[in-house]
Short mmCIF file of C-alpha atoms in Angstrom, two decimals:
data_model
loop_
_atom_site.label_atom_id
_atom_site.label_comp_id
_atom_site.label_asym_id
_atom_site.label_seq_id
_atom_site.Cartn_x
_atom_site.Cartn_y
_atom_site.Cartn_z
CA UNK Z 1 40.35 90.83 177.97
CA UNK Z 2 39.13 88.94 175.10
CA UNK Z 3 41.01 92.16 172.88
CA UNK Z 4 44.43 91.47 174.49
CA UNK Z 5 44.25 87.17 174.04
CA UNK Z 6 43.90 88.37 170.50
CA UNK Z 7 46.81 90.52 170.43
CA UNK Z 8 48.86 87.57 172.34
CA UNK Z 9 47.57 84.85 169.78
CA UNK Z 10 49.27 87.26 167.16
CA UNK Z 11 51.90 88.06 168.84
CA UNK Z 12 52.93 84.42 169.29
CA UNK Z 13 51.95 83.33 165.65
CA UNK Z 14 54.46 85.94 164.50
CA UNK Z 15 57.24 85.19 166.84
CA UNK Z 16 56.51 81.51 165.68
CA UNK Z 17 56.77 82.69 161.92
CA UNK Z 18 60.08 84.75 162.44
CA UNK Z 19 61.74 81.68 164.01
CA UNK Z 20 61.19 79.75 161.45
CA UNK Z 21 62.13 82.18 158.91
CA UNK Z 22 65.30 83.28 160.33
CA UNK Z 23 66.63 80.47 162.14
CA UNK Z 24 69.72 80.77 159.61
CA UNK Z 25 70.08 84.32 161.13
CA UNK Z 26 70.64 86.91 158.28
CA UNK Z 27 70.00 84.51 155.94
CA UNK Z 28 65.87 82.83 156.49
CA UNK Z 29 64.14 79.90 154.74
CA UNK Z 30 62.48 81.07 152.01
CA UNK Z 31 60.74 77.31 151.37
CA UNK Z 32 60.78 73.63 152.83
CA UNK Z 33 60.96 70.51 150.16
CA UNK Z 34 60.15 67.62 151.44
CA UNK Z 35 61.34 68.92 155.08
CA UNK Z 36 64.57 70.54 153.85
CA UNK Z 37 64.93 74.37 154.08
CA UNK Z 38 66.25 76.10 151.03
CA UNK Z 39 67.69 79.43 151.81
CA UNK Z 40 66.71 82.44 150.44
CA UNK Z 41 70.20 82.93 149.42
CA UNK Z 42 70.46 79.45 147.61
CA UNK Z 43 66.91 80.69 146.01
CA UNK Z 44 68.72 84.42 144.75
CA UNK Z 45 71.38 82.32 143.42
CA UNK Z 46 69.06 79.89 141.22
CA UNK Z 47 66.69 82.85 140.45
CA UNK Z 48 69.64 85.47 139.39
CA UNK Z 49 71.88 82.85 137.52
CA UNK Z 50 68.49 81.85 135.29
CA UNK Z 51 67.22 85.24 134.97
CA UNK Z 52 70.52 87.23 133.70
CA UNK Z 53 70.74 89.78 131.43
CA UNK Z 54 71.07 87.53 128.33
CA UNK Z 55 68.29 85.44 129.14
CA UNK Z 56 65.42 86.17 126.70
CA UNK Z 57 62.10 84.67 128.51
CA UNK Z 58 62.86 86.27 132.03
CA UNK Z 59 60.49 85.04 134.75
CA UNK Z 60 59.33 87.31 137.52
CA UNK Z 61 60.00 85.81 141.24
CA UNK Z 62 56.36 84.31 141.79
CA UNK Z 63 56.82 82.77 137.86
CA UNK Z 64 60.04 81.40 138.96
CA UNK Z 65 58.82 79.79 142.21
CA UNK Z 66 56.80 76.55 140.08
CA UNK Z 67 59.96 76.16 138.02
CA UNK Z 68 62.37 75.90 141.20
CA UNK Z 69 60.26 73.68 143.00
CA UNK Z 70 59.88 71.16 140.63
CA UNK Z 71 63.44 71.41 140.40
CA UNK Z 72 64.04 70.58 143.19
CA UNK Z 73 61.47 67.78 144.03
CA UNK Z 74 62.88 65.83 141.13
CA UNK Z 75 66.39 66.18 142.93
CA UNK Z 76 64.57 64.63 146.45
CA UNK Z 77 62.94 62.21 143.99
CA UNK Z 78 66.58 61.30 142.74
CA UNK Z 79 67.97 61.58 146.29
CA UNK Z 80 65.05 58.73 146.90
CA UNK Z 81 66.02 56.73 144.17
CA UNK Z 82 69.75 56.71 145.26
CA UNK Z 83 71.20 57.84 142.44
CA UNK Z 84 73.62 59.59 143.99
CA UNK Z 85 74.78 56.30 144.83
CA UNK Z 86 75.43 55.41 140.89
CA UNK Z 87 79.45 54.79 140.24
CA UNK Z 88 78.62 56.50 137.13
CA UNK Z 89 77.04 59.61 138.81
CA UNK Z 90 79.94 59.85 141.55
CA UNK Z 91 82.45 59.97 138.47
CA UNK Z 92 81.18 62.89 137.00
CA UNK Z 93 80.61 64.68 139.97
CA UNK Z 94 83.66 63.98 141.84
CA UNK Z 95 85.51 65.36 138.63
CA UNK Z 96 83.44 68.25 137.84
CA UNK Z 97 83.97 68.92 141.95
CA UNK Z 98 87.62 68.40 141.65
CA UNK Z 99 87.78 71.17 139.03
CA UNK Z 100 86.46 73.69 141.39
CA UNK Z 101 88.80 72.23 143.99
CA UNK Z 102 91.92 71.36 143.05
CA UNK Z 103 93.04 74.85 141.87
CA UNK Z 104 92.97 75.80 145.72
CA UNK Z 105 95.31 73.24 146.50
CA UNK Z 106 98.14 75.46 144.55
CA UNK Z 107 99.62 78.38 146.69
CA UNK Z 108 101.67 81.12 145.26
CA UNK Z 109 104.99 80.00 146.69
CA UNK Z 110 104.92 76.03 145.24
CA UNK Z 111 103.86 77.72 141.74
CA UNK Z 112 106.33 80.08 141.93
CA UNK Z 113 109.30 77.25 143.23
CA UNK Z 114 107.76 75.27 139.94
CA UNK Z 115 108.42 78.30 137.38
CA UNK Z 116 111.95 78.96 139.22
CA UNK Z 117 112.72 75.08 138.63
CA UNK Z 118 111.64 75.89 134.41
CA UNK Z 119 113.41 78.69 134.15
CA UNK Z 120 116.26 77.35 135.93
CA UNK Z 121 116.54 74.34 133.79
CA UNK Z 122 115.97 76.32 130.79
CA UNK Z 123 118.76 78.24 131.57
CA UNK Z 124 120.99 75.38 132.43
CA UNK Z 125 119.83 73.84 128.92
CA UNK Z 126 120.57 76.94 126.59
CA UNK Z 127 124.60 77.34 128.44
CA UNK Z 128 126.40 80.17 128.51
CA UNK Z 129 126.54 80.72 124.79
CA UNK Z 130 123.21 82.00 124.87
CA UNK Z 131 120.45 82.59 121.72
CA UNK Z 132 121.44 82.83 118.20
CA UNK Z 133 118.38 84.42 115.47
CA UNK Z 134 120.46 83.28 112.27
CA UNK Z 135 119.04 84.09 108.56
CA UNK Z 136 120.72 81.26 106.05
CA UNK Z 137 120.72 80.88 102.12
CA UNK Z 138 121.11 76.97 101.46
CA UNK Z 139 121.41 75.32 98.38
CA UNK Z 140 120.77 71.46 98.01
CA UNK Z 141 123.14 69.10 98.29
CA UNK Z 142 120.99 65.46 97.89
CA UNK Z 143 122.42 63.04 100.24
CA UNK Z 144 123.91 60.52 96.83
CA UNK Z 145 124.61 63.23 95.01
CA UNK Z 146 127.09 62.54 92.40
CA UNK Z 147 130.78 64.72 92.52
CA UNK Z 148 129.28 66.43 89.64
CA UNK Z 149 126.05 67.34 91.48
CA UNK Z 150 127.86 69.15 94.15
CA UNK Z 151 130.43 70.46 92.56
CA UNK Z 152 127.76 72.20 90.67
CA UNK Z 153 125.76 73.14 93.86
CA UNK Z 154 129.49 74.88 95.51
CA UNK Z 155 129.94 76.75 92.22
CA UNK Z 156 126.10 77.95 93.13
CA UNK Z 157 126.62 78.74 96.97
CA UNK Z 158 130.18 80.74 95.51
CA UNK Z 159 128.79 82.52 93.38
CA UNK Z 160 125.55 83.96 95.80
CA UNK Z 161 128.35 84.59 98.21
CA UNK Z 162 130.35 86.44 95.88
CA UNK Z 163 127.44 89.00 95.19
CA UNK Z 164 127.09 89.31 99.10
CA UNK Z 165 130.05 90.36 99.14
CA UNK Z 166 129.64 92.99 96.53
CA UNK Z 167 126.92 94.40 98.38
CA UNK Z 168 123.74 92.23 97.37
CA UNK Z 169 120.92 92.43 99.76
CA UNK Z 170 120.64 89.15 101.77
CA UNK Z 171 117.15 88.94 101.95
CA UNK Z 172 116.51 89.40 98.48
CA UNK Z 173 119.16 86.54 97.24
CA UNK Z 174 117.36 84.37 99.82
CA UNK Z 175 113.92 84.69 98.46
CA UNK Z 176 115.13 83.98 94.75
CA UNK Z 177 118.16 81.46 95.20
CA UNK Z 178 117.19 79.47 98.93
CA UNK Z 179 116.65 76.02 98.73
CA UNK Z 180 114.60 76.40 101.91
CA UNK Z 181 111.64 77.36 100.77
CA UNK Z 182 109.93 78.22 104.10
CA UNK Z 183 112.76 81.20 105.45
CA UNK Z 184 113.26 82.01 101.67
CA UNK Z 185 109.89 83.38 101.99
CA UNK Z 186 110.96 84.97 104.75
CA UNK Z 187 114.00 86.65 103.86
CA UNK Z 188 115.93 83.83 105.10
CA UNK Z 189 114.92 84.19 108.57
CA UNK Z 190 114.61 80.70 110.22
CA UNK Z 191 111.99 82.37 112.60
CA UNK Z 192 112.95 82.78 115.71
CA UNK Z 193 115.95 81.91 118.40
CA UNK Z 194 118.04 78.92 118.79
CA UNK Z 195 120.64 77.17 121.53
CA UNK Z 196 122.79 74.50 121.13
CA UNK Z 197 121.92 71.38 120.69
CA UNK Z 198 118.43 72.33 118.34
CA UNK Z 199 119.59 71.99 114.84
CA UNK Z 200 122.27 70.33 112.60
CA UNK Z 201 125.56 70.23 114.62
CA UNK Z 202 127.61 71.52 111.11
CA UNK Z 203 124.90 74.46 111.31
CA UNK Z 204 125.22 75.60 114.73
CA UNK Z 205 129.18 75.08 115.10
CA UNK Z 206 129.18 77.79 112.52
CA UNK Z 207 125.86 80.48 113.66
CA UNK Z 208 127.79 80.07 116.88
CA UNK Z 209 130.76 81.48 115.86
CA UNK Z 210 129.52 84.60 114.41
CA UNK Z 211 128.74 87.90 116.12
CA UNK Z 212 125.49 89.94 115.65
CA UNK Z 213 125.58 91.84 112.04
CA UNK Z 214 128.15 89.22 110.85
CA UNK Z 215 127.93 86.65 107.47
CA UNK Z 216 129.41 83.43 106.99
CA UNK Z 217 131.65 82.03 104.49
CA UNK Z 218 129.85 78.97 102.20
CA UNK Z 219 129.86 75.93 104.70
CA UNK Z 220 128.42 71.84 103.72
CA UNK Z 221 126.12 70.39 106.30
CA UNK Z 222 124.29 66.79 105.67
CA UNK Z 223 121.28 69.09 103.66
CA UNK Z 224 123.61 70.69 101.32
CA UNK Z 225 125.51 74.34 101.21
CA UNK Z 226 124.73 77.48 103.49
CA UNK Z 227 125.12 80.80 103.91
CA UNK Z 228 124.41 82.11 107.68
CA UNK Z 229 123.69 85.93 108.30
CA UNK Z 230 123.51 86.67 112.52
CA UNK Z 231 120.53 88.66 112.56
CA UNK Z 232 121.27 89.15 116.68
CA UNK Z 233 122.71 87.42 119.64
CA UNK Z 234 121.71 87.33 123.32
CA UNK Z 235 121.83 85.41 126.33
CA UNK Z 236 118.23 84.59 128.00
CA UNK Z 237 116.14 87.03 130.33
CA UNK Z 238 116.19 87.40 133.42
CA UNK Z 239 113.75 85.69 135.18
CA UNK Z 240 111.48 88.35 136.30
CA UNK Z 241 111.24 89.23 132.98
CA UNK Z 242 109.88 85.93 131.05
CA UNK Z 243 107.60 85.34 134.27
CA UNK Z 244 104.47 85.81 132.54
CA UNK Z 245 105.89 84.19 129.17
CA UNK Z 246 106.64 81.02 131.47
CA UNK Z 247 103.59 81.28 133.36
CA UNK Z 248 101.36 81.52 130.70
CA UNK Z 249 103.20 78.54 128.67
CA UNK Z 250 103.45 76.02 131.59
CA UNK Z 251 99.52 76.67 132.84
CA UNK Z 252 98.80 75.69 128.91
CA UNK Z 253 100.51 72.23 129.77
CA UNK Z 254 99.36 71.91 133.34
CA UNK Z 255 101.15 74.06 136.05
CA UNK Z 256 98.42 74.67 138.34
CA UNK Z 257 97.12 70.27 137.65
CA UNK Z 258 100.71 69.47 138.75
CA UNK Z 259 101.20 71.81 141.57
CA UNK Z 260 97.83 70.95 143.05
CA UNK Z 261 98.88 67.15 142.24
CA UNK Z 262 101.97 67.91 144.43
CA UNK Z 263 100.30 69.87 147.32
CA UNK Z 264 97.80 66.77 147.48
CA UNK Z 265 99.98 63.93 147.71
CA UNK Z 266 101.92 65.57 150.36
CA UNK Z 267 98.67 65.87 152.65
CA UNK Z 268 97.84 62.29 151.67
CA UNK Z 269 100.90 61.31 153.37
CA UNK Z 270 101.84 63.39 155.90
CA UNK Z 271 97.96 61.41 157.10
CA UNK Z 272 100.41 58.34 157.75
CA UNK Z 273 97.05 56.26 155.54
CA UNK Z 274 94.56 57.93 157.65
CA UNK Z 275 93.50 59.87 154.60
CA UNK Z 276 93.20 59.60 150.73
CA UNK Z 277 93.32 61.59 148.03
CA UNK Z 278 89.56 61.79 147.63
CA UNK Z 279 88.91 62.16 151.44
CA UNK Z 280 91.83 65.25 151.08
CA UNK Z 281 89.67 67.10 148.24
CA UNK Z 282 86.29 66.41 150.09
CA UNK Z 283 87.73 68.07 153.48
CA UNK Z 284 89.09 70.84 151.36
CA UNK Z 285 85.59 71.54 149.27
CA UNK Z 286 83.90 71.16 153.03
CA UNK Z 287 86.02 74.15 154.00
CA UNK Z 288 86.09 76.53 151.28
CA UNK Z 289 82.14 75.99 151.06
CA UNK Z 290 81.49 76.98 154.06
CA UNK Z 291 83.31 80.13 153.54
CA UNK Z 292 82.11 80.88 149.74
CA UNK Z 293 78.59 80.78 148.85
CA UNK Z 294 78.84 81.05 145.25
CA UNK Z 295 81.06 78.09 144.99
CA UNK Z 296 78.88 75.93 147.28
CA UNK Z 297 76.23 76.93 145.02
CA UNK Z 298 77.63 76.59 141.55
CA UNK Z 299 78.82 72.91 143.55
CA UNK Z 300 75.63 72.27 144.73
CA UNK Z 301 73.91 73.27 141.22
CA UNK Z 302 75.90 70.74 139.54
CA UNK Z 303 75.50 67.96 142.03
CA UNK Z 304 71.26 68.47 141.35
CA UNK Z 305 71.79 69.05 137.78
CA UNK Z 306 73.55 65.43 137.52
CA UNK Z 307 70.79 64.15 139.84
CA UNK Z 308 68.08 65.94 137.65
CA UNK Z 309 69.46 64.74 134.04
CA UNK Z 310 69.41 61.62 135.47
CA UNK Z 311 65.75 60.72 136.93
CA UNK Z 312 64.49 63.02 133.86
CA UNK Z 313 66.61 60.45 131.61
CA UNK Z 314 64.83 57.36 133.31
CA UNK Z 315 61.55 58.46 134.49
CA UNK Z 316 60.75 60.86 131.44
CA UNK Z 317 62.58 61.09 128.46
CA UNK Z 318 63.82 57.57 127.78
CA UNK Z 319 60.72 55.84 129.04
CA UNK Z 320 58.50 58.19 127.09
CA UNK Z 321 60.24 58.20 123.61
CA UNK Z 322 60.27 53.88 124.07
CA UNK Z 323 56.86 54.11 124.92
CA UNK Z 324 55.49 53.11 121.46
CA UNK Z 325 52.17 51.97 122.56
CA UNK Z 326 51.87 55.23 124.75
CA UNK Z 327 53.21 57.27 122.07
CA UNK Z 328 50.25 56.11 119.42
CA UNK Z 329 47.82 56.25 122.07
CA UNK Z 330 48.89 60.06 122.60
CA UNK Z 331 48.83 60.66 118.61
CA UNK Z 332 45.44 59.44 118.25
CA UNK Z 333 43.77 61.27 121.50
CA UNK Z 334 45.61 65.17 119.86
CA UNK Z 335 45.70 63.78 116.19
CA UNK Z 336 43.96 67.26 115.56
CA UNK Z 337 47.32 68.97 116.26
CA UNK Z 338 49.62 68.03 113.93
CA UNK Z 339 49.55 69.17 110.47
CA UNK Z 340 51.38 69.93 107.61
CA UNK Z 341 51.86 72.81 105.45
CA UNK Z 342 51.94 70.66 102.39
CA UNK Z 343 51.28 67.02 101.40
CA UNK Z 344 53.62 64.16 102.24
CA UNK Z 345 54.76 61.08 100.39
CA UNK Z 346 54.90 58.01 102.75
CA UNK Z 347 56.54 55.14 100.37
CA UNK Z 348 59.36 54.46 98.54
CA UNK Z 349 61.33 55.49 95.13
CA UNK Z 350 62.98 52.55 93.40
CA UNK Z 351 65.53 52.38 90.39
CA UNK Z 352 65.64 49.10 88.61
CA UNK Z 353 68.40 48.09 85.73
CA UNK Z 354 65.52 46.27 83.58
CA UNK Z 355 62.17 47.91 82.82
CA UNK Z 356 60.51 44.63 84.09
CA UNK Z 357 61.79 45.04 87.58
CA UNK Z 358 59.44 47.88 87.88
CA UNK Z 359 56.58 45.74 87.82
CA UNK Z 360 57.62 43.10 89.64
CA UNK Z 361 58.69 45.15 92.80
CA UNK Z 362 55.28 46.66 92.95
CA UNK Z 363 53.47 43.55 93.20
CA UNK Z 364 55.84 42.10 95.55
CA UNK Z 365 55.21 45.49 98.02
CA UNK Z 366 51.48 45.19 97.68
CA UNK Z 367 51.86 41.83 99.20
CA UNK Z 368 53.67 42.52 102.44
CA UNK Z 369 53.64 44.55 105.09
CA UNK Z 370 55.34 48.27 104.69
CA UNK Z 371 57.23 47.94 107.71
CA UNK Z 372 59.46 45.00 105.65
CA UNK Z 373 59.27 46.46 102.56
CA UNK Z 374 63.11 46.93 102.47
CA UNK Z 375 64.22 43.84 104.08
CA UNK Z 376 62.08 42.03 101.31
CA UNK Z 377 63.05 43.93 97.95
CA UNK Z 378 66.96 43.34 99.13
CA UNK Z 379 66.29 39.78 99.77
CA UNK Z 380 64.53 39.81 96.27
CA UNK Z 381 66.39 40.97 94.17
CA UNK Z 382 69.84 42.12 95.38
CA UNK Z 383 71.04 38.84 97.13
CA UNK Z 384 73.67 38.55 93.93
CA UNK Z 385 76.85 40.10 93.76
CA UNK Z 386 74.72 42.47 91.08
CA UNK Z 387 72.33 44.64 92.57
CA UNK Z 388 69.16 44.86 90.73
CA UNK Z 389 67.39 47.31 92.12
CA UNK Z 390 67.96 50.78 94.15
CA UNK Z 391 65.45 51.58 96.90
CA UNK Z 392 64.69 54.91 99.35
CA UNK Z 393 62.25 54.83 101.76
CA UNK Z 394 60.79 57.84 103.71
CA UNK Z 395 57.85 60.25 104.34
CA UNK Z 396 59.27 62.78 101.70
CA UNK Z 397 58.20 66.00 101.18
CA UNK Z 398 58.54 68.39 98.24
CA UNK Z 399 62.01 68.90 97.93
CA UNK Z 400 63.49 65.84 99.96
CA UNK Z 401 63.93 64.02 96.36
CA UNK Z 402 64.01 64.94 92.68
CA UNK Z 403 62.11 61.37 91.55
CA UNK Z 404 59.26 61.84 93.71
CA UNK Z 405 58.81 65.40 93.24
CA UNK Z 406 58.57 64.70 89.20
CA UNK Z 407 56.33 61.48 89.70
CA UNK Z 408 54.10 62.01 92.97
CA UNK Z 409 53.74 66.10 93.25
CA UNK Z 410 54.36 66.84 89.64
CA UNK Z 411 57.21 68.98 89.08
CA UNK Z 412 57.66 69.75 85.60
CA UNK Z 413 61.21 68.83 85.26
CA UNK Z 414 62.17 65.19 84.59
CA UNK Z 415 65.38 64.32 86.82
CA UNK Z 416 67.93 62.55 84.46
CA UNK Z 417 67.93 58.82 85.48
CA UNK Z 418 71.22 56.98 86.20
CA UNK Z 419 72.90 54.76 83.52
CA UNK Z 420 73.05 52.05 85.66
CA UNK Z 421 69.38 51.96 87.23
CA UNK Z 422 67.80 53.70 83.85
CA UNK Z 423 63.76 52.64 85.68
CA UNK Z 424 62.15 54.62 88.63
CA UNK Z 425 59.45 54.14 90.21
CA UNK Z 426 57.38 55.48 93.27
CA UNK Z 427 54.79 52.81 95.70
CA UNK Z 428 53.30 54.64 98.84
CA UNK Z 429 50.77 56.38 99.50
CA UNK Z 430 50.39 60.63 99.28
CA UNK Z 431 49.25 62.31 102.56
CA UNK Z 432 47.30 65.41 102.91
CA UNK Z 433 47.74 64.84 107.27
CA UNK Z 434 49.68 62.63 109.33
CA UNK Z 435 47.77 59.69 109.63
CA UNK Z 436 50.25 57.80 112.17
CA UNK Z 437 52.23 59.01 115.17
CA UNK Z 438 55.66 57.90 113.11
CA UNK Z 439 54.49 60.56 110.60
CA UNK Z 440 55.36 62.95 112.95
CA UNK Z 441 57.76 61.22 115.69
CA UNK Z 442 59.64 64.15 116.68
CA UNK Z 443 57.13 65.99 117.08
CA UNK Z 444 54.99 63.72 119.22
CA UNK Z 445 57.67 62.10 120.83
CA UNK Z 446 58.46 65.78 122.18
CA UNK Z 447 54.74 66.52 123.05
CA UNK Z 448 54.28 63.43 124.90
CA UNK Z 449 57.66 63.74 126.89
CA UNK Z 450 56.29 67.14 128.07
CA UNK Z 451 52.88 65.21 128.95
CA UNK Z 452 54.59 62.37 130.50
CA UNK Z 453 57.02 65.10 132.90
CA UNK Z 454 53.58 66.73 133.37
CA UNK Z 455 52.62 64.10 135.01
CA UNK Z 456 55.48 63.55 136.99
CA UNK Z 457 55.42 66.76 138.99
CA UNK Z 458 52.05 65.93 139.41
CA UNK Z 459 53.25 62.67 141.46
CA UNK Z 460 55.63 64.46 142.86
CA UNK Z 461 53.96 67.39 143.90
CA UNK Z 462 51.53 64.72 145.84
CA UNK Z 463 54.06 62.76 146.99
CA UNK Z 464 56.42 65.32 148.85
CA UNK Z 465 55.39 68.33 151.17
CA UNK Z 466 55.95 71.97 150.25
CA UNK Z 467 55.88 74.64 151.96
CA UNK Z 468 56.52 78.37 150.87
CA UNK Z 469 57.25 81.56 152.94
CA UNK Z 470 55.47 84.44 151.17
CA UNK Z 471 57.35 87.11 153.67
CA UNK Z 472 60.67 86.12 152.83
CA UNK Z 473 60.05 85.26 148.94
CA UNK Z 474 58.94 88.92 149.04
CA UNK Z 475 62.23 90.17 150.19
CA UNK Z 476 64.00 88.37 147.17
CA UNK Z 477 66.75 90.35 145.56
CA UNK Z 478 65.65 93.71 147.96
CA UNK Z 479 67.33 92.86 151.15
#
């Protein structure tokens, strides 16, 4: 009897279990934070998009667990904090969202009306005299030139046209005798095709009137003389034919934006004001969510990134690295751990334009504090419209500048002094170690930001309940 209650107890512990593990049906709760379920397809997602090929320091499931739970209790922790109530944070979402939406908005038909309405009025544009590809020899006419000047140029133009005629290659006159230096280069060729209505009216009159393979007589247009070769003629393409040419040039300048612009304000108000453009996109991100995973994810993912920059901004990083008296505190308790290579140089390097300056600014530093060293020696002694002295401060290090390397770690070569501040001279103090947290601020600002987020979790971790479902985690990525 007692054998069988056992087997019931069981029984009803693991038909409690399964409920609760695959109460989303085929796809069960692989943990709860702070009440919520996280699927374990939300969980794959995370895990697979952080743990790709490229990724160097790839984390086994049960290493990746810690790491996506304290993910995600600083998102609850945000959630708490309402920052998803921030104008600023709704921005940035609501356009990050928008780019994941609004392309879904744009159906094959309304792009396809908008690329027939280009092409159209391309066509319309270019008329029925079609695309000219001229070449053109031009000599200069300036625009007060004198009768002399371009009588001179016409005699020029003649005479180029003359050896055309006799059988001189076009290209070659172009690239010694063209004014325009950019198609001379190129044979002539003005690079590419033209319709009416594009360059000088003088210019096109005549390119029009030629046929494919045909040359111009000399002609005067407000730049000066030409010659015009027709390299070819045609009319433009049929449409199926420049699709992808159009297609790719409009989506560079917005297509799909516009479209989906269109298809919007249409739904906003066919609504009658019952609905706006934000409540369209939001209704339209609601749907295709609940049919796409991976976009509800990648959604989702930036939604809790946003949340998780944010609280780490405030609670962590900001606080922490403005936490001066923390900051020192943190220095002296792990002063053991920071060290340098080589010694430092904590002072500064000075240039004066009179050799007595250089005494004078040392006693006036040994008398105040180093934090206003600088704000003293300027009020000192470069208040005129002269300035008297020169002055660097920083923790140098071999290397960082030639004056201190000659005078504080001995370099053998003397750096050549400036004309104007001939006098240099070092005050500070060398350093074997760091002997204050500001020696090393990056350093220790970084440690005790890690501390300080250490701590954090910690909170957190007491603060909200979690609960993890070893069967299901097992089944991760073998399902």
């Amino acid at each position: 009897m007692m054998k069988m209650m056992r087997k019931f107890a069981l029984w009803c512990c693991s038909l409690c279990l399964t409920g609760i593990l695959y109460a989303e049906g085929n796809d069960p709760v692989v943990m709860k934070i702070n009440g919520k379920d996280v699927s374990r397809s939300e969980f794959e997602y995370n895990f697979n998009k952080n743990n790709g090929e490229n990724v160097v320091d790839k984390k086994t499931v049960d290493e990746y667990v810690d790491l996506f739970v304290n993910y995600k209790l600083k998102v609850e922790a945000a959630l708490d904090a309402r920052y998803d109530t921030l104008s600023s944070f709704k921005k940035e979402f609501r356009t990050y969202r928008d780019q994941q939406i609004r392309p879904y908005f744009v159906s094959l038909s309304a792009e396809e009306k908008e690329l027939r309405r280009y092409y159209d009025g391309m066509k319309a544009s270019i008329g029925p005299d079609g695309l000219v590809h001229p070449a053109h020899i031009m000599i200069l006419v300036a625009q007060k030139a004198t009768p002399e000047e371009q009588a001179k140029a016409k005699e020029r133009i003649d005479s180029i046209y003359t050896a055309l005629q006799r059988g001189a290659d076009f290209a070659t006159l172009a690239k010694q005798c063209s004014a325009d230096k950019g198609s001379a280069a190129r044979g002539g060729d003005l690079g590419g095709w033209f319709a009416k209505g594009q360059t000088l009216k003088e210019f096109e009159d005549v390119a029009f009137s030629l046929n494919k393979g045909e040359m111009s007589k000399p002609f005067l247009s407000p730049m000066g003389y030409h010659i015009v070769w027709m390299k070819d003629r045609k009319q433009l393409e049929p449409y199926e034919e420049l699709k992808p040419q159009l297609q790719r040039f409009l989506e560079s300048r917005g297509l799909k934006e516009r479209v989906a612009s269109i298809a919007i304000d249409s739904l906003v108000k066919s609504s009658s004001g019952q609905l706006t453009e934000e409540d369209v996109i939001e209704q339209k991100a609601r749907e295709l969510c609940a049919k796409d995973e991976s976009l509800k994810y990648l959604v989702q993912e930036y939604h809790d990134g946003l949340l998780l920059y944010e609280i780490s901004t405030r609670e962590v990083w900001d606080k922490a690295a403005k936490d001066t008296v923390g900051l020192e505190a943190y220095f002296k308790a792990h002063r053991s751990k920071y060290k340098w290579d080589e010694p430092r140089y904590r002072g500064v390097v000075y240039h004066c334009k009179d050799k007595g300056l250089v005494k004078d600014v040392r006693k006036l530093l040994k008398s105040v504090d180093e934090a206003q060293w600088i704000d003293t020696l300027r009020a000192s002694f470069n208040q005129d419209s002269v300035k008297q002295i020169r002055v660097e401060k920083n923790l140098f290090k071999k290397g960082d500048n030639a004056f201190v390397d000659y005078l504080v770690f001995k370099e053998k070569k003397e750096p050549k002094a400036s004309q104007a501040y001939p006098y240099t001279a070092v005050y500070g103090k060398k350093l074997k170690k760091p002997k204050e947290w500001t020696d090393v601020r990056g350093e220790v600002v970084s440690d005790y930001q890690a501390a300080c987020e250490a701590e954090f979790v910690r909170r957190l971790r007491e603060t909200y309940k979690v609960e993890i479902y070893k069967e299901v985690l097992n089944t991760v990525n073998k399902h």
